[in-house]
Coordinates of C-alpha atoms in Angstrom, one line a residue:
M1 CA 0.1 0.0 0.1
A2 CA 1.3 3.5 -0.9
T3 CA 2.4 5.7 1.8
Q4 CA 1.2 9.3 2.0
Q5 CA 4.5 10.7 1.1
T6 CA 4.7 8.3 -1.8
L7 CA 1.3 9.5 -3.1
L8 CA 2.4 13.1 -2.6
I9 CA 5.4 12.5 -4.9
I10 CA 3.2 10.7 -7.5
G11 CA 0.7 13.5 -7.4
I12 CA 3.5 16.1 -8.0
F13 CA 4.6 14.3 -11.1
L14 CA 1.1 13.6 -12.5
L15 CA -0.3 17.2 -11.8
V16 CA 2.7 19.6 -12.7
G17 CA 4.7 17.6 -15.2
F18 CA 8.4 18.1 -15.7
D19 CA 11.0 19.3 -18.1
G20 CA 14.0 17.0 -17.9
C21 CA 13.2 16.5 -14.3
F22 CA 10.2 18.3 -12.5
S23 CA 9.7 21.8 -11.1
V24 CA 6.6 23.1 -9.3
I25 CA 5.9 26.7 -10.2
P26 CA 2.7 28.2 -8.7
E27 CA 1.1 30.3 -11.2
E28 CA 0.2 33.2 -8.9
E29 CA 3.9 33.5 -8.0
Q30 CA 4.8 34.1 -11.6
N31 CA 3.0 37.5 -11.3
P32 CA 5.1 40.4 -9.8
D33 CA 2.1 41.7 -8.0
F34 CA 1.9 38.6 -5.8
W35 CA 5.3 39.5 -4.3
Y36 CA 4.5 43.2 -4.2
V37 CA 1.5 42.6 -2.0
K38 CA 3.4 40.2 0.1
G39 CA 6.2 42.6 0.6
K40 CA 3.7 45.6 1.6
E41 CA 1.8 43.3 3.9
A42 CA 5.2 42.4 5.7
L43 CA 6.2 45.9 5.9
H44 CA 2.8 46.9 7.3
T45 CA 2.9 44.2 10.0
S46 CA 6.4 45.3 11.0
L47 CA 5.4 49.1 11.2
S48 CA 2.2 48.4 12.9
M49 CA 4.0 46.3 15.7
K50 CA 3.6 47.9 19.2
P51 CA 5.3 46.7 22.4
N52 CA 3.2 44.4 24.7
L53 CA 3.2 46.5 27.7
H54 CA 1.2 44.0 29.8
R55 CA 3.0 41.9 32.6
A56 CA 3.0 38.3 31.8
K57 CA 2.1 36.0 34.8
N58 CA 2.7 32.8 32.8
L59 CA 5.7 31.7 31.0
I60 CA 6.1 28.8 28.6
L61 CA 9.6 27.9 27.6
F62 CA 9.7 25.6 24.4
L63 CA 13.0 23.9 23.8
G64 CA 13.8 22.1 20.7
D65 CA 16.8 20.2 21.6
G66 CA 19.4 20.0 18.6
M67 CA 17.0 22.2 16.8
G68 CA 19.3 24.4 14.6
I69 CA 18.6 26.7 11.8
S70 CA 18.8 24.1 9.2
T71 CA 16.5 21.9 11.1
V72 CA 13.9 24.7 11.2
T73 CA 14.1 25.2 7.6
A74 CA 13.8 21.4 6.8
A75 CA 10.8 21.1 9.1
R76 CA 9.2 24.0 7.6
I77 CA 9.1 22.4 4.2
M78 CA 8.2 19.1 5.6
K79 CA 5.2 20.5 7.3
G80 CA 3.9 21.9 4.1
Q81 CA 4.6 18.7 2.3
M82 CA 2.8 16.7 5.0
E83 CA -0.2 18.9 4.2
G84 CA -0.1 18.2 0.6
K85 CA 1.7 21.4 -0.5
T86 CA 5.2 22.0 -2.1
G87 CA 6.4 23.0 1.3
E88 CA 8.6 26.0 0.7
E89 CA 5.7 28.5 1.2
S90 CA 4.8 26.9 4.5
V91 CA 4.8 28.7 7.9
L92 CA 5.5 27.3 11.3
A93 CA 4.0 28.5 14.3
M94 CA 7.3 29.4 15.7
D95 CA 7.8 31.6 12.4
T96 CA 4.9 33.9 13.5
F97 CA 6.7 35.1 16.8
P98 CA 7.3 38.6 16.7
Y99 CA 11.0 38.8 18.0
L100 CA 14.0 36.8 16.8
A101 CA 17.5 36.5 18.2
L102 CA 20.5 34.3 18.0
S103 CA 22.5 32.7 21.0
K104 CA 26.0 31.4 21.6
T105 CA 25.7 27.9 23.0
Y106 CA 29.4 27.1 24.0
N107 CA 30.0 25.4 27.5
V108 CA 32.7 26.9 29.8
D109 CA 35.0 24.1 29.1
Q110 CA 34.2 22.9 25.7
Q111 CA 33.5 24.6 22.3
M112 CA 30.8 22.2 21.3
P113 CA 28.1 22.1 24.1
D114 CA 25.9 19.5 25.5
S115 CA 22.2 19.6 26.6
A116 CA 23.1 19.3 30.3
A117 CA 25.3 22.5 30.5
T118 CA 23.1 24.5 27.9
A119 CA 20.1 23.7 30.0
T120 CA 21.9 25.1 33.0
A121 CA 22.5 28.2 31.1
Y122 CA 19.0 29.0 29.9
L123 CA 17.2 27.6 32.9
C124 CA 19.5 28.8 35.7
G125 CA 21.3 31.7 34.0
V126 CA 24.9 30.8 34.3
K127 CA 27.3 28.9 31.8
S128 CA 28.7 25.9 33.2
N129 CA 30.9 22.7 32.3
Y130 CA 29.9 20.0 30.0
G131 CA 27.7 17.2 31.4
T132 CA 26.8 19.0 34.7
L133 CA 23.3 20.0 35.8
G134 CA 22.1 22.7 37.9
L135 CA 25.7 23.7 39.2
S136 CA 27.9 26.6 38.5
A137 CA 31.2 26.2 36.5
A138 CA 33.1 25.7 39.8
A139 CA 31.7 22.2 39.9
R140 CA 33.5 19.4 37.9
R141 CA 32.0 16.6 36.0
K142 CA 31.4 13.3 37.9
D143 CA 33.1 14.9 41.0
C144 CA 30.5 14.6 43.8
S145 CA 32.3 16.7 46.1
S146 CA 32.6 19.7 43.7
A147 CA 28.8 20.0 43.7
K148 CA 28.2 21.0 47.1
G149 CA 28.0 24.8 47.6
N150 CA 28.0 25.4 43.8
E151 CA 24.1 24.8 43.2
V152 CA 22.4 27.4 41.0
K153 CA 18.5 28.0 41.0
S154 CA 16.3 27.4 38.0
I155 CA 13.5 29.5 36.8
L156 CA 11.2 26.8 37.6
H157 CA 12.3 26.7 41.2
Q158 CA 12.0 30.7 41.3
A159 CA 8.7 30.5 40.0
K160 CA 7.4 27.9 42.5
M161 CA 8.9 30.0 45.2
A162 CA 6.8 32.8 43.8
G163 CA 3.6 30.9 44.2
K164 CA 3.2 29.7 40.7
S165 CA 2.4 26.3 39.5
V166 CA 5.1 24.7 37.5
G167 CA 5.6 21.9 35.1
I168 CA 7.8 19.9 32.7
V169 CA 6.9 18.1 29.6
S170 CA 9.3 16.3 27.4
T171 CA 9.6 13.6 24.8
T172 CA 12.6 12.3 26.5
R173 CA 12.9 10.6 29.9
V174 CA 12.0 13.4 32.5
Q175 CA 15.3 12.7 34.1
H176 CA 17.1 13.6 30.9
A177 CA 19.5 16.6 30.8
S178 CA 17.2 19.3 29.6
P179 CA 14.2 18.9 32.0
A180 CA 16.5 17.8 34.8
A181 CA 18.3 21.2 35.0
S182 CA 15.0 22.4 36.0
Y183 CA 15.1 20.7 39.4
S184 CA 18.3 18.9 40.1
H185 CA 22.0 19.7 41.0
T186 CA 24.4 17.1 39.9
P187 CA 27.9 16.8 38.5
E188 CA 26.8 13.9 36.0
R189 CA 23.9 14.1 33.8
G190 CA 23.9 10.1 33.4
W191 CA 23.1 9.6 37.1
Y192 CA 19.5 8.9 36.3
S193 CA 18.8 6.5 39.1
D194 CA 21.0 5.3 42.1
K195 CA 22.1 2.3 40.0
E196 CA 24.3 4.8 37.9
L197 CA 25.9 6.4 41.0
T198 CA 29.7 6.0 41.5
S199 CA 31.0 4.8 44.8
E200 CA 32.6 8.2 45.3
A201 CA 29.0 9.8 44.6
I202 CA 27.4 7.5 47.2
A203 CA 30.1 8.1 49.8
G204 CA 29.8 11.9 49.1
G205 CA 26.0 11.8 49.7
C206 CA 25.1 12.8 46.1
K207 CA 21.6 11.9 45.0
D208 CA 20.5 10.6 41.7
I209 CA 18.3 12.7 39.4
A210 CA 15.1 10.7 39.7
Y211 CA 15.6 11.1 43.6
Q212 CA 15.9 14.9 43.0
L213 CA 12.8 15.0 40.8
V214 CA 10.8 14.0 43.7
H215 CA 12.5 15.5 46.7
N216 CA 13.6 18.9 45.4
T217 CA 11.3 21.4 43.8
D218 CA 7.6 20.7 44.4
I219 CA 6.4 20.2 40.6
N220 CA 2.8 20.2 39.8
V221 CA 2.9 18.4 36.2
I222 CA 5.7 16.0 35.1
L223 CA 5.1 14.4 31.7
G224 CA 7.3 12.3 29.5
G225 CA 9.2 9.1 29.7
G226 CA 11.4 7.7 32.5
R227 CA 9.5 4.9 34.4
Q228 CA 12.5 2.7 34.9
Y229 CA 14.3 5.1 37.1
M230 CA 11.4 5.6 39.5
F231 CA 10.9 1.9 40.6
P232 CA 13.0 -0.8 42.3
K233 CA 14.7 -3.3 40.1
E234 CA 12.4 -5.9 41.5
T235 CA 9.4 -4.2 39.8
A236 CA 8.2 -5.2 36.5
D237 CA 7.2 -2.5 34.0
P238 CA 3.3 -2.5 33.5
E239 CA 3.7 -2.2 29.8
Y240 CA 6.7 -4.4 29.0
P241 CA 6.9 -7.3 31.6
T242 CA 10.5 -8.2 30.7
V243 CA 11.7 -4.7 31.6
T244 CA 12.2 -3.9 35.3
G245 CA 13.0 -0.8 37.4
S246 CA 16.5 0.3 38.0
R247 CA 16.6 1.4 41.5
K248 CA 18.8 -0.4 43.9
D249 CA 17.5 1.3 47.1
K250 CA 14.1 -0.6 46.8
T251 CA 12.3 2.7 46.7
N252 CA 9.0 3.5 44.7
L253 CA 9.6 7.1 44.0
V254 CA 6.2 7.4 42.4
D255 CA 4.6 6.3 45.6
V256 CA 6.7 8.8 47.5
W257 CA 5.7 11.6 45.1
L258 CA 2.0 10.8 45.6
K259 CA 2.1 10.5 49.3
K260 CA 3.5 13.9 49.6
R261 CA 0.8 15.6 47.5
N262 CA -3.0 16.0 47.7
S263 CA -5.1 15.6 44.7
A264 CA -2.1 13.9 42.8
K265 CA -2.4 11.4 40.2
Y266 CA 0.1 9.1 38.3
V267 CA -0.7 7.7 34.9
W268 CA 1.5 5.6 32.5
N269 CA -0.9 5.1 29.5
K270 CA -3.1 7.1 27.2
K271 CA -6.4 6.0 28.6
D272 CA -5.6 7.0 32.1
F273 CA -4.1 10.1 30.8
D274 CA -7.3 11.1 29.0
D275 CA -9.4 10.3 32.2
V276 CA -7.5 12.8 34.3
K277 CA -9.9 15.7 35.0
E278 CA -7.9 19.0 34.8
D279 CA -10.4 20.9 37.0
N280 CA -9.9 18.8 40.0
T281 CA -6.2 17.8 39.6
D282 CA -3.4 19.8 41.3
Y283 CA -0.6 17.4 40.6
L284 CA 0.0 14.9 37.7
M285 CA 3.0 12.7 36.9
G286 CA 2.7 10.8 33.5
L287 CA 5.5 8.5 32.6
F288 CA 4.7 6.8 29.3
E289 CA 7.9 4.6 28.5
P290 CA 10.7 3.1 30.7
K291 CA 13.1 5.5 29.1
D292 CA 12.5 8.2 26.3
T293 CA 9.1 8.2 24.8
R294 CA 8.8 6.8 21.3
Y295 CA 9.4 8.9 18.2
E296 CA 6.3 10.4 16.8
L297 CA 6.6 8.2 13.7
E298 CA 6.5 5.0 15.9
R299 CA 4.1 6.3 18.8
D300 CA 1.1 4.0 19.5
P301 CA -1.7 6.6 19.9
S302 CA -3.7 4.1 21.8
M303 CA -1.0 3.8 24.4
D304 CA 1.0 7.1 24.6
P305 CA -0.1 10.9 24.1
S306 CA 1.7 13.0 21.6
L307 CA 3.7 16.0 22.7
T308 CA 0.9 18.1 21.8
D309 CA -1.6 16.0 23.9
M310 CA 0.9 16.5 26.9
V311 CA 1.3 20.2 26.5
E312 CA -2.6 20.7 26.4
K313 CA -3.1 18.8 29.5
A314 CA -0.3 20.4 31.3
I315 CA -1.7 23.9 30.4
K316 CA -5.1 23.1 31.5
I317 CA -4.0 22.0 35.0
L318 CA -1.4 24.6 35.5
R319 CA -3.5 27.7 34.5
R320 CA -6.0 26.9 37.5
N321 CA -3.4 28.8 39.6
P322 CA -4.5 32.5 40.0
K323 CA -1.0 33.5 40.5
G324 CA 0.0 32.0 37.1
F325 CA 2.4 29.2 35.9
Y326 CA 5.7 28.3 34.4
L327 CA 5.9 25.4 31.9
F328 CA 9.0 23.9 30.2
V329 CA 8.4 22.0 27.1
E330 CA 11.0 20.0 25.4
G331 CA 10.9 18.5 22.1
G332 CA 13.8 16.2 23.1
R333 CA 13.9 13.4 20.3
I334 CA 14.7 16.1 17.7
D335 CA 18.3 15.8 19.1
H336 CA 18.1 12.0 19.0
G337 CA 17.2 11.6 15.3
H338 CA 20.0 13.8 14.5
H339 CA 22.5 12.0 16.6
A340 CA 21.4 8.7 14.7
G341 CA 21.8 10.4 11.4
Q342 CA 17.9 9.7 10.8
A343 CA 16.6 13.0 9.3
K344 CA 13.1 11.7 8.9
Y345 CA 12.8 11.0 12.6
A346 CA 14.3 14.3 13.5
L347 CA 12.3 16.5 11.3
T348 CA 8.9 14.7 12.1
E349 CA 9.6 15.3 15.8
A350 CA 10.3 19.0 14.9
V351 CA 6.9 19.3 13.2
E352 CA 5.2 17.8 16.2
F353 CA 7.1 20.3 18.4
D354 CA 5.8 23.1 16.3
R355 CA 2.3 21.5 16.6
A356 CA 2.5 21.8 20.3
I357 CA 3.6 25.3 20.1
A358 CA 0.5 26.3 18.0
R359 CA -1.8 24.4 20.4
A360 CA -0.3 26.2 23.4
A361 CA -1.1 29.5 21.6
E362 CA -4.6 28.6 21.2
L363 CA -5.1 27.8 25.0
T364 CA -3.4 30.9 26.2
S365 CA -3.4 34.7 25.7
E366 CA -0.7 37.1 24.8
L367 CA -2.0 39.4 27.5
D368 CA -0.8 37.4 30.2
T369 CA 1.4 34.7 28.8
L370 CA 5.0 34.9 27.5
S371 CA 6.1 32.1 25.2
V372 CA 9.7 31.6 24.1
V373 CA 10.8 29.0 21.6
T374 CA 14.5 28.2 21.4
A375 CA 17.1 25.5 21.0
D376 CA 20.0 24.5 23.0
H377 CA 22.6 23.6 20.3
S378 CA 22.6 22.6 16.6
H379 CA 23.7 19.6 14.9
V380 CA 26.1 19.0 11.8
F381 CA 22.9 18.7 9.7
S382 CA 22.8 20.4 6.5
F383 CA 20.0 21.0 3.9
G384 CA 20.9 22.2 0.5
G385 CA 22.2 21.1 -2.8
Y386 CA 20.1 21.4 -5.8
S387 CA 16.4 20.7 -6.0
Y388 CA 13.2 22.0 -7.8
R389 CA 10.4 23.4 -5.9
G390 CA 8.4 20.8 -4.2
N391 CA 11.1 18.2 -4.0
P392 CA 10.7 16.1 -1.1
V393 CA 12.8 17.1 2.0
L394 CA 14.4 13.7 2.0
G395 CA 14.7 13.5 -1.7
V396 CA 17.7 13.6 -3.9
S397 CA 19.3 16.4 -5.8
Y398 CA 18.8 17.0 -9.6
A399 CA 22.4 17.6 -10.0
K400 CA 25.1 14.9 -9.8
A401 CA 28.4 14.8 -7.6
E402 CA 31.8 14.1 -9.2
D403 CA 31.1 10.3 -9.2
G404 CA 28.2 10.8 -11.3
K405 CA 25.6 9.9 -8.7
R406 CA 22.8 12.0 -7.2
F407 CA 22.9 13.0 -3.6
T408 CA 20.5 13.7 -0.8
N409 CA 19.6 17.3 0.0
A410 CA 19.7 16.4 3.7
L411 CA 23.2 15.6 4.8
Y412 CA 25.1 14.9 7.9
G413 CA 28.7 15.7 8.8
N414 CA 28.9 13.1 11.5
G415 CA 27.4 9.9 10.3
P416 CA 25.6 8.0 7.6
G417 CA 22.4 9.6 5.9
Y418 CA 19.3 7.9 4.7
Q419 CA 17.1 8.4 1.6
I420 CA 13.8 7.2 0.4
A421 CA 13.9 4.5 -2.1
V422 CA 10.7 5.6 -4.1
M423 CA 12.5 8.9 -4.8
N424 CA 15.6 7.2 -6.1
I425 CA 13.3 5.3 -8.5
F426 CA 11.6 8.4 -9.7
S427 CA 14.8 10.2 -9.9
R428 CA 16.3 7.5 -12.3
L429 CA 13.2 7.3 -14.4
L430 CA 12.6 11.0 -14.8
C431 CA 16.0 12.8 -14.3
L432 CA 18.7 10.8 -15.7

């Protein structure tokens, strides 16, 4: 059975034709007036923009992990193509934000940053060392003794101290680097549970990240993956019986979290998640996979909520607080797809991340809510080459390299790339 993307490719060939290869040129864009009107509209919008003088009581920070500029560009086109368009003319929700800036992402000790030290920077306000969470640069990675006295406070913690409701939502495990900088202080980002703690860390009294999730800042909404780190190693996972918890201290951290809070609920599947009534829920923890959540391309919608689903649930719970709320939202598996050299996974995650941004905008008001979209670092992912309008993002160039072969427009500088076989077939039939 043909996939949606295959049908889109076939439709482009059948509807617009080709000259040597194919090119999609919308008729209206051939008229100069089309562009003159677009230019005037853009200029009018810019000149009409006025500062928002309202004081925000809510803040939503959206973090696309590993989502550099090339990823945003490719995701924008993919979004349009997923909607049956050529794609280049598409607009992401994040594109509509009125202000834009760039940031430097180095760590104190490394030129190329990681998600732990960058999270410490944008959540706690200080640059730090690679692999460390919620600590100043005086702390050293893996050195438990260097952590004491060098803790820095996150914006999530400060919001809670100000009386606001707070939450974290991530497509990674909630103990992963980006969300963990919100609540933990640890010299090693890999100390997910006490199983990973070194003998020096245990002797020095350092606590694992999952422990700190429950015992540090009082968080109202926690949604993502990471069940494994919350349960004893003797406890079988409810979804995957062959998988067990990883804790050596025999502590059920979910129970600890629930007992400390009134009107608190824990869920691990979509049905129970959907059954949660936001109007009478003050605390919600939802952990939908033992480790990271499934990629959007592989997600079972009957078992796991999407990032957009989780963001909607979080906002509806947090906004009940008259003093306002703070919410951290991470599209964390954008980064994982890029690390694996799998552009299709990374870009699909980015499109879903943008969908969550759009849904949050529908549920909030600019009069009292500040939304910020950013990335913690980029990847050696490039999107270029030579392709006609409407060429699939994961397709091949019409030009040939020096070896006489075509190449993908999406390329990686740190590993293998992937291409769609059906595109190769069409290229050979129509472009050779």
